[in-house]
Amino acid sequence: MSHELRTPLSAILLWTTLIEEEKLEEREQLQEALAAIKHSAEELQALIDNLVETTRIVSGRFTLQRTVGEIATVVEAAIAQVQPAAQAKQIPLHRQIEPASAPVDRARLQQTLVLLLQNAIKATPPGGRVELSVGVHDEEMRIAVHDTGAGLTPERLARVFSGPPPSAQAKAPRTDAGLGYGLIVAQQLVRAHGGVLTAASGGPGQGATFTIRLPLDPTRAITAVAPEAHGTAQTLHGRRVLLVVDDAELRHHLAAGLHDAGAAVSAVDSAPAAAEAAERQYHDVIVCDLALPTIDAGELLQDLREHEVTHARPHAPALALAHADHADAASLALKHGFMRCLQAPVDPATLAAAAAACLAANPR
């Protein structure tokens, strides 16, 4: 905080000292000095406004103005707001938006999405990817922001909504929404709507996903379930799961649930990405959508099996995800070598329990 406040103050003091000591004799120099002072003062004002706004939100001193309307317009407005920053880093902003409406404060929801998108863009290297998806599940609206950035260690993930650690503040000060506390502000705004904001990451280099869950009924608040409350938390703790699902929203939803169960998740959308993930590290469980668009799931599993043999690794138990229109999915999955087949829609807790059961049946 002190660094970000001192930067514009230092510029103002420098230019005023030069003027006071009459070291700027030319009119052009004086105009340059006045322009720099004005710019620094405006920057300082913006920082102070952000700090005041952050303090007000974190302390709960604000009210929501709810209206019912399509969420797509809020999403597009948030994307437009961060588009220049994304373009500067050559990061495409992809979106997958299902028709959805909910009683929300549209300005506050847009503010929340901007904070999450800013966070994703800052974490993602040039040429990376940021995805935003919207869908409705079990009387909830879910908005997920996924990036292919630096990812989060388990330690950082555990305190991601507690603000940046002191070392991070010293080395890489942030300016989003109140000096590094953008995620805290986002969490408070989601909570005010009766919702929950969660974070998931497969670890360093695996990107991160932040998911907003908002109730369609404003009288029903969503209760966050701590990872320890899941019966499978201890079983999946420290386990690595390879999740291959091409649908972005479903992939993020399931990845967040598996993470809540204690797993480190490599969530990918294609066979080539799955092969790359398998090359990087061994996975204890494989979860694969049977309806991948460019390759048969059985063929992909066979490729992964060959990779395991090449690297002298044991076969990881594999689960298949089938859609309602996929006839004879269970028998087909077993034929291809999957241990179990789960029928969509799949609840993350059910998937985590199935993964734990497969691990228990295949001790190594």
mmCIF file of N, CA and C in Angstrom, residues 228-319:
data_model
loop_
_atom_site.group_PDB
_atom_site.id
_atom_site.type_symbol
_atom_site.label_atom_id
_atom_site.label_comp_id
_atom_site.label_asym_id
_atom_site.label_seq_id
_atom_site.Cartn_x
_atom_site.Cartn_y
_atom_site.Cartn_z
ATOM 1 N N GLU A 228 -12.780 -30.125 4.442
ATOM 2 C CA GLU A 228 -12.745 -31.155 5.466
ATOM 3 C C GLU A 228 -14.096 -31.816 5.655
ATOM 4 N N ALA A 229 -15.173 -31.129 5.238
ATOM 5 C CA ALA A 229 -16.505 -31.671 5.454
ATOM 6 C C ALA A 229 -16.837 -32.774 4.466
ATOM 7 N N HIS A 230 -16.122 -32.852 3.360
ATOM 8 C CA HIS A 230 -16.381 -33.896 2.381
ATOM 9 C C HIS A 230 -15.863 -35.228 2.898
ATOM 10 N N GLY A 231 -16.658 -36.264 2.723
ATOM 11 C CA GLY A 231 -16.222 -37.573 3.149
ATOM 12 C C GLY A 231 -15.012 -38.052 2.376
ATOM 13 N N THR A 232 -14.801 -37.527 1.169
ATOM 14 C CA THR A 232 -13.696 -37.984 0.339
ATOM 15 C C THR A 232 -12.456 -37.119 0.475
ATOM 16 N N ALA A 233 -12.527 -36.092 1.350
ATOM 17 C CA ALA A 233 -11.427 -35.136 1.400
ATOM 18 C C ALA A 233 -10.103 -35.818 1.736
ATOM 19 N N GLN A 234 -10.100 -36.662 2.780
ATOM 20 C CA GLN A 234 -8.865 -37.303 3.180
ATOM 21 C C GLN A 234 -8.404 -38.310 2.128
ATOM 22 N N THR A 235 -9.354 -38.966 1.463
ATOM 23 C CA THR A 235 -8.997 -39.976 0.471
ATOM 24 C C THR A 235 -8.325 -39.354 -0.740
ATOM 25 N N LEU A 236 -8.808 -38.190 -1.181
ATOM 26 C CA LEU A 236 -8.249 -37.555 -2.371
ATOM 27 C C LEU A 236 -7.139 -36.568 -2.051
ATOM 28 N N HIS A 237 -6.872 -36.358 -0.786
ATOM 29 C CA HIS A 237 -5.826 -35.409 -0.425
ATOM 30 C C HIS A 237 -4.481 -35.876 -0.984
ATOM 31 N N GLY A 238 -3.836 -34.995 -1.736
ATOM 32 C CA GLY A 238 -2.547 -35.324 -2.311
ATOM 33 C C GLY A 238 -2.617 -36.135 -3.593
ATOM 34 N N ARG A 239 -3.828 -36.500 -4.020
ATOM 35 C CA ARG A 239 -3.993 -37.260 -5.256
ATOM 36 C C ARG A 239 -4.036 -36.321 -6.455
ATOM 37 N N ARG A 240 -3.564 -36.807 -7.593
ATOM 38 C CA ARG A 240 -3.577 -36.016 -8.821
ATOM 39 C C ARG A 240 -4.608 -36.594 -9.784
ATOM 40 N N VAL A 241 -5.480 -35.731 -10.274
ATOM 41 C CA VAL A 241 -6.562 -36.153 -11.163
ATOM 42 C C VAL A 241 -6.400 -35.469 -12.517
ATOM 43 N N LEU A 242 -6.443 -36.258 -13.582
ATOM 44 C CA LEU A 242 -6.454 -35.722 -14.943
ATOM 45 C C LEU A 242 -7.904 -35.679 -15.409
ATOM 46 N N LEU A 243 -8.428 -34.483 -15.619
ATOM 47 C CA LEU A 243 -9.822 -34.284 -16.014
ATOM 48 C C LEU A 243 -9.855 -33.814 -17.464
ATOM 49 N N VAL A 244 -10.462 -34.614 -18.347
ATOM 50 C CA VAL A 244 -10.512 -34.298 -19.775
ATOM 51 C C VAL A 244 -11.973 -34.074 -20.173
ATOM 52 N N VAL A 245 -12.372 -32.813 -20.259
ATOM 53 C CA VAL A 245 -13.747 -32.433 -20.609
ATOM 54 C C VAL A 245 -13.665 -31.213 -21.512
ATOM 55 N N ASP A 246 -14.297 -31.264 -22.680
ATOM 56 C CA ASP A 246 -14.161 -30.135 -23.611
ATOM 57 C C ASP A 246 -15.082 -28.977 -23.266
ATOM 58 N N ASP A 247 -16.199 -29.230 -22.587
ATOM 59 C CA ASP A 247 -17.114 -28.158 -22.200
ATOM 60 C C ASP A 247 -16.492 -27.353 -21.060
ATOM 61 N N ALA A 248 -16.242 -26.068 -21.303
ATOM 62 C CA ALA A 248 -15.491 -25.247 -20.350
ATOM 63 C C ALA A 248 -16.202 -25.124 -19.010
ATOM 64 N N GLU A 249 -17.500 -24.842 -19.032
ATOM 65 C CA GLU A 249 -18.220 -24.625 -17.783
ATOM 66 C C GLU A 249 -18.253 -25.888 -16.932
ATOM 67 N N LEU A 250 -18.547 -27.022 -17.579
ATOM 68 C CA LEU A 250 -18.579 -28.291 -16.849
ATOM 69 C C LEU A 250 -17.191 -28.641 -16.329
ATOM 70 N N ARG A 251 -16.174 -28.401 -17.144
ATOM 71 C CA ARG A 251 -14.799 -28.704 -16.728
ATOM 72 C C ARG A 251 -14.421 -27.912 -15.483
ATOM 73 N N HIS A 252 -14.721 -26.627 -15.490
ATOM 74 C CA HIS A 252 -14.378 -25.789 -14.339
ATOM 75 C C HIS A 252 -15.175 -26.200 -13.106
ATOM 76 N N HIS A 253 -16.448 -26.533 -13.315
ATOM 77 C CA HIS A 253 -17.323 -26.944 -12.215
ATOM 78 C C HIS A 253 -16.799 -28.212 -11.549
ATOM 79 N N LEU A 254 -16.457 -29.211 -12.352
ATOM 80 C CA LEU A 254 -15.969 -30.477 -11.803
ATOM 81 C C LEU A 254 -14.576 -30.318 -11.195
ATOM 82 N N ALA A 255 -13.737 -29.503 -11.826
ATOM 83 C CA ALA A 255 -12.387 -29.288 -11.296
ATOM 84 C C ALA A 255 -12.445 -28.650 -9.914
ATOM 85 N N ALA A 256 -13.348 -27.680 -9.753
ATOM 86 C CA ALA A 256 -13.483 -27.025 -8.450
ATOM 87 C C ALA A 256 -13.939 -28.025 -7.392
ATOM 88 N N GLY A 257 -14.876 -28.912 -7.760
ATOM 89 C CA GLY A 257 -15.353 -29.911 -6.810
ATOM 90 C C GLY A 257 -14.281 -30.912 -6.424
ATOM 91 N N LEU A 258 -13.487 -31.350 -7.396
ATOM 92 C CA LEU A 258 -12.399 -32.284 -7.099
ATOM 93 C C LEU A 258 -11.343 -31.629 -6.218
ATOM 94 N N HIS A 259 -11.096 -30.349 -6.489
ATOM 95 C CA HIS A 259 -10.143 -29.630 -5.641
ATOM 96 C C HIS A 259 -10.667 -29.538 -4.211
ATOM 97 N N ASP A 260 -11.958 -29.256 -4.063
ATOM 98 C CA ASP A 260 -12.548 -29.195 -2.726
ATOM 99 C C ASP A 260 -12.390 -30.519 -1.992
ATOM 100 N N ALA A 261 -12.337 -31.610 -2.744
ATOM 101 C CA ALA A 261 -12.164 -32.929 -2.139
ATOM 102 C C ALA A 261 -10.701 -33.238 -1.845
ATOM 103 N N GLY A 262 -9.816 -32.286 -2.106
ATOM 104 C CA GLY A 262 -8.419 -32.450 -1.739
ATOM 105 C C GLY A 262 -7.482 -32.814 -2.861
ATOM 106 N N ALA A 263 -7.991 -32.935 -4.086
ATOM 107 C CA ALA A 263 -7.156 -33.383 -5.201
ATOM 108 C C ALA A 263 -6.460 -32.215 -5.888
ATOM 109 N N ALA A 264 -5.318 -32.509 -6.503
ATOM 110 C CA ALA A 264 -4.655 -31.580 -7.423
ATOM 111 C C ALA A 264 -5.141 -31.948 -8.821
ATOM 112 N N VAL A 265 -5.742 -31.001 -9.514
ATOM 113 C CA VAL A 265 -6.450 -31.303 -10.757
ATOM 114 C C VAL A 265 -5.741 -30.694 -11.963
ATOM 115 N N SER A 266 -5.512 -31.525 -12.974
ATOM 116 C CA SER A 266 -5.074 -31.043 -14.286
ATOM 117 C C SER A 266 -6.305 -31.087 -15.183
ATOM 118 N N ALA A 267 -6.937 -29.948 -15.391
ATOM 119 C CA ALA A 267 -8.176 -29.880 -16.166
ATOM 120 C C ALA A 267 -7.857 -29.426 -17.581
ATOM 121 N N VAL A 268 -8.133 -30.280 -18.569
ATOM 122 C CA VAL A 268 -7.802 -29.979 -19.962
ATOM 123 C C VAL A 268 -9.022 -30.218 -20.840
ATOM 124 N N ASP A 269 -8.965 -29.692 -22.074
ATOM 125 C CA ASP A 269 -10.137 -29.745 -22.945
ATOM 126 C C ASP A 269 -9.952 -30.599 -24.191
ATOM 127 N N SER A 270 -8.806 -31.263 -24.351
ATOM 128 C CA SER A 270 -8.567 -32.004 -25.585
ATOM 129 C C SER A 270 -7.559 -33.119 -25.361
ATOM 130 N N ALA A 271 -7.463 -34.008 -26.354
ATOM 131 C CA ALA A 271 -6.506 -35.105 -26.279
ATOM 132 C C ALA A 271 -5.058 -34.610 -26.265
ATOM 133 N N PRO A 272 -4.676 -33.657 -27.135
ATOM 134 C CA PRO A 272 -3.294 -33.162 -27.077
ATOM 135 C C PRO A 272 -2.947 -32.557 -25.720
ATOM 136 N N ALA A 273 -3.892 -31.810 -25.144
ATOM 137 C CA ALA A 273 -3.641 -31.211 -23.828
ATOM 138 C C ALA A 273 -3.519 -32.292 -22.759
ATOM 139 N N ALA A 274 -4.308 -33.368 -22.896
ATOM 140 C CA ALA A 274 -4.219 -34.478 -21.946
ATOM 141 C C ALA A 274 -2.857 -35.157 -22.046
ATOM 142 N N ALA A 275 -2.368 -35.322 -23.279
ATOM 143 C CA ALA A 275 -1.054 -35.940 -23.473
ATOM 144 C C ALA A 275 0.047 -35.083 -22.855
ATOM 145 N N GLU A 276 -0.065 -33.770 -23.009
ATOM 146 C CA GLU A 276 0.930 -32.866 -22.418
ATOM 147 C C GLU A 276 0.899 -32.944 -20.899
ATOM 148 N N ALA A 277 -0.315 -32.990 -20.336
ATOM 149 C CA ALA A 277 -0.438 -33.082 -18.881
ATOM 150 C C ALA A 277 0.146 -34.394 -18.369
ATOM 151 N N ALA A 278 -0.096 -35.483 -19.109
ATOM 152 C CA ALA A 278 0.447 -36.784 -18.714
ATOM 153 C C ALA A 278 1.969 -36.804 -18.818
ATOM 154 N N GLU A 279 2.501 -36.054 -19.764
ATOM 155 C CA GLU A 279 3.953 -35.984 -19.916
ATOM 156 C C GLU A 279 4.591 -35.258 -18.741
ATOM 157 N N ARG A 280 3.883 -34.236 -18.236
ATOM 158 C CA ARG A 280 4.434 -33.437 -17.141
ATOM 159 C C ARG A 280 4.484 -34.213 -15.837
ATOM 160 N N GLN A 281 3.440 -35.010 -15.571
ATOM 161 C CA GLN A 281 3.397 -35.714 -14.296
ATOM 162 C C GLN A 281 2.439 -36.896 -14.364
ATOM 163 N N TYR A 282 2.604 -37.810 -13.414
ATOM 164 C CA TYR A 282 1.714 -38.960 -13.322
ATOM 165 C C TYR A 282 0.434 -38.553 -12.596
ATOM 166 N N HIS A 283 -0.695 -39.111 -13.017
ATOM 167 C CA HIS A 283 -1.974 -38.837 -12.378
ATOM 168 C C HIS A 283 -2.518 -40.116 -11.756
ATOM 169 N N ASP A 284 -3.075 -39.974 -10.569
ATOM 170 C CA ASP A 284 -3.603 -41.131 -9.853
ATOM 171 C C ASP A 284 -4.951 -41.585 -10.393
ATOM 172 N N VAL A 285 -5.708 -40.659 -10.975
ATOM 173 C CA VAL A 285 -7.037 -40.960 -11.510
ATOM 174 C C VAL A 285 -7.210 -40.215 -12.829
ATOM 175 N N ILE A 286 -7.875 -40.857 -13.785
ATOM 176 C CA ILE A 286 -8.204 -40.222 -15.064
ATOM 177 C C ILE A 286 -9.723 -40.125 -15.173
ATOM 178 N N VAL A 287 -10.217 -38.934 -15.473
ATOM 179 C CA VAL A 287 -11.649 -38.721 -15.693
ATOM 180 C C VAL A 287 -11.806 -38.167 -17.102
ATOM 181 N N CYS A 288 -12.599 -38.847 -17.935
ATOM 182 C CA CYS A 288 -12.678 -38.465 -19.345
ATOM 183 C C CYS A 288 -14.122 -38.437 -19.838
ATOM 184 N N ASP A 289 -14.460 -37.382 -20.557
ATOM 185 C CA ASP A 289 -15.768 -37.259 -21.197
ATOM 186 C C ASP A 289 -15.822 -38.212 -22.394
ATOM 187 N N LEU A 290 -16.876 -39.007 -22.482
ATOM 188 C CA LEU A 290 -17.009 -39.927 -23.609
ATOM 189 C C LEU A 290 -17.316 -39.201 -24.917
ATOM 190 N N ALA A 291 -17.772 -37.948 -24.814
ATOM 191 C CA ALA A 291 -18.211 -37.221 -26.012
ATOM 192 C C ALA A 291 -17.193 -36.178 -26.456
ATOM 193 N N LEU A 292 -15.910 -36.499 -26.386
ATOM 194 C CA LEU A 292 -14.901 -35.570 -26.892
ATOM 195 C C LEU A 292 -15.090 -35.396 -28.399
ATOM 196 N N PRO A 293 -14.977 -34.167 -28.909
ATOM 197 C CA PRO A 293 -15.341 -33.912 -30.308
ATOM 198 C C PRO A 293 -14.363 -34.452 -31.349
ATOM 199 N N THR A 294 -13.084 -34.549 -31.025
ATOM 200 C CA THR A 294 -12.101 -34.872 -32.062
ATOM 201 C C THR A 294 -11.465 -36.247 -31.924
ATOM 202 N N ILE A 295 -11.772 -36.970 -30.849
ATOM 203 C CA ILE A 295 -11.153 -38.275 -30.647
ATOM 204 C C ILE A 295 -12.073 -39.144 -29.809
ATOM 205 N N ASP A 296 -12.067 -40.432 -30.075
ATOM 206 C CA ASP A 296 -12.837 -41.372 -29.276
ATOM 207 C C ASP A 296 -12.190 -41.494 -27.899
ATOM 208 N N ALA A 297 -13.019 -41.469 -26.845
ATOM 209 C CA ALA A 297 -12.493 -41.518 -25.485
ATOM 210 C C ALA A 297 -11.696 -42.791 -25.242
ATOM 211 N N GLY A 298 -12.137 -43.892 -25.827
ATOM 212 C CA GLY A 298 -11.398 -45.138 -25.682
ATOM 213 C C GLY A 298 -10.017 -45.057 -26.310
ATOM 214 N N GLU A 299 -9.933 -44.387 -27.447
ATOM 215 C CA GLU A 299 -8.637 -44.208 -28.114
ATOM 216 C C GLU A 299 -7.713 -43.339 -27.271
ATOM 217 N N LEU A 300 -8.284 -42.289 -26.671
ATOM 218 C CA LEU A 300 -7.480 -41.431 -25.810
ATOM 219 C C LEU A 300 -6.960 -42.212 -24.607
ATOM 220 N N LEU A 301 -7.828 -43.018 -23.992
ATOM 221 C CA LEU A 301 -7.400 -43.799 -22.837
ATOM 222 C C LEU A 301 -6.289 -44.770 -23.232
ATOM 223 N N GLN A 302 -6.407 -45.367 -24.413
ATOM 224 C CA GLN A 302 -5.366 -46.276 -24.883
ATOM 225 C C GLN A 302 -4.036 -45.552 -25.048
ATOM 226 N N ASP A 303 -4.080 -44.322 -25.581
ATOM 227 C CA ASP A 303 -2.858 -43.528 -25.727
ATOM 228 C C ASP A 303 -2.234 -43.231 -24.366
ATOM 229 N N LEU A 304 -3.083 -42.915 -23.386
ATOM 230 C CA LEU A 304 -2.575 -42.630 -22.041
ATOM 231 C C LEU A 304 -1.988 -43.890 -21.410
ATOM 232 N N ARG A 305 -2.606 -45.046 -21.698
ATOM 233 C CA ARG A 305 -2.076 -46.307 -21.174
ATOM 234 C C ARG A 305 -0.689 -46.591 -21.758
ATOM 235 N N GLU A 306 -0.528 -46.348 -23.046
ATOM 236 C CA GLU A 306 0.771 -46.560 -23.680
ATOM 237 C C GLU A 306 1.818 -45.625 -23.083
ATOM 238 N N HIS A 307 1.399 -44.421 -22.758
ATOM 239 C CA HIS A 307 2.315 -43.470 -22.126
ATOM 240 C C HIS A 307 2.738 -43.982 -20.751
ATOM 241 N N GLU A 308 1.804 -44.566 -19.998
ATOM 242 C CA GLU A 308 2.131 -45.119 -18.682
ATOM 243 C C GLU A 308 3.131 -46.261 -18.806
ATOM 244 N N VAL A 309 2.925 -47.124 -19.795
ATOM 245 C CA VAL A 309 3.835 -48.253 -19.999
ATOM 246 C C VAL A 309 5.228 -47.756 -20.370
ATOM 247 N N THR A 310 5.280 -46.770 -21.260
ATOM 248 C CA THR A 310 6.566 -46.224 -21.699
ATOM 249 C C THR A 310 7.366 -45.669 -20.535
ATOM 250 N N HIS A 311 6.667 -45.059 -19.575
ATOM 251 C CA HIS A 311 7.343 -44.441 -18.437
ATOM 252 C C HIS A 311 7.333 -45.338 -17.199
ATOM 253 N N ALA A 312 6.990 -46.623 -17.400
ATOM 254 C CA ALA A 312 7.001 -47.603 -16.302
ATOM 255 C C ALA A 312 6.137 -47.151 -15.130
ATOM 256 N N ARG A 313 4.960 -46.653 -15.456
ATOM 257 C CA ARG A 313 4.032 -46.202 -14.426
ATOM 258 C C ARG A 313 2.838 -47.145 -14.359
ATOM 259 N N PRO A 314 2.252 -47.321 -13.184
ATOM 260 C CA PRO A 314 1.069 -48.188 -13.083
ATOM 261 C C PRO A 314 -0.135 -47.547 -13.767
ATOM 262 N N HIS A 315 -1.071 -48.390 -14.194
ATOM 263 C CA HIS A 315 -2.285 -47.878 -14.820
ATOM 264 C C HIS A 315 -3.137 -47.151 -13.776
ATOM 265 N N ALA A 316 -3.466 -45.911 -14.055
ATOM 266 C CA ALA A 316 -4.346 -45.154 -13.163
ATOM 267 C C ALA A 316 -5.792 -45.552 -13.433
ATOM 268 N N PRO A 317 -6.613 -45.725 -12.399
ATOM 269 C CA PRO A 317 -8.025 -46.017 -12.637
ATOM 270 C C PRO A 317 -8.674 -44.883 -13.421
ATOM 271 N N ALA A 318 -9.586 -45.243 -14.333
ATOM 272 C CA ALA A 318 -10.206 -44.254 -15.216
ATOM 273 C C ALA A 318 -11.720 -44.290 -15.072
ATOM 274 N N LEU A 319 -12.316 -43.090 -15.033
ATOM 275 C CA LEU A 319 -13.765 -42.940 -14.971
ATOM 276 C C LEU A 319 -14.242 -42.236 -16.234
#
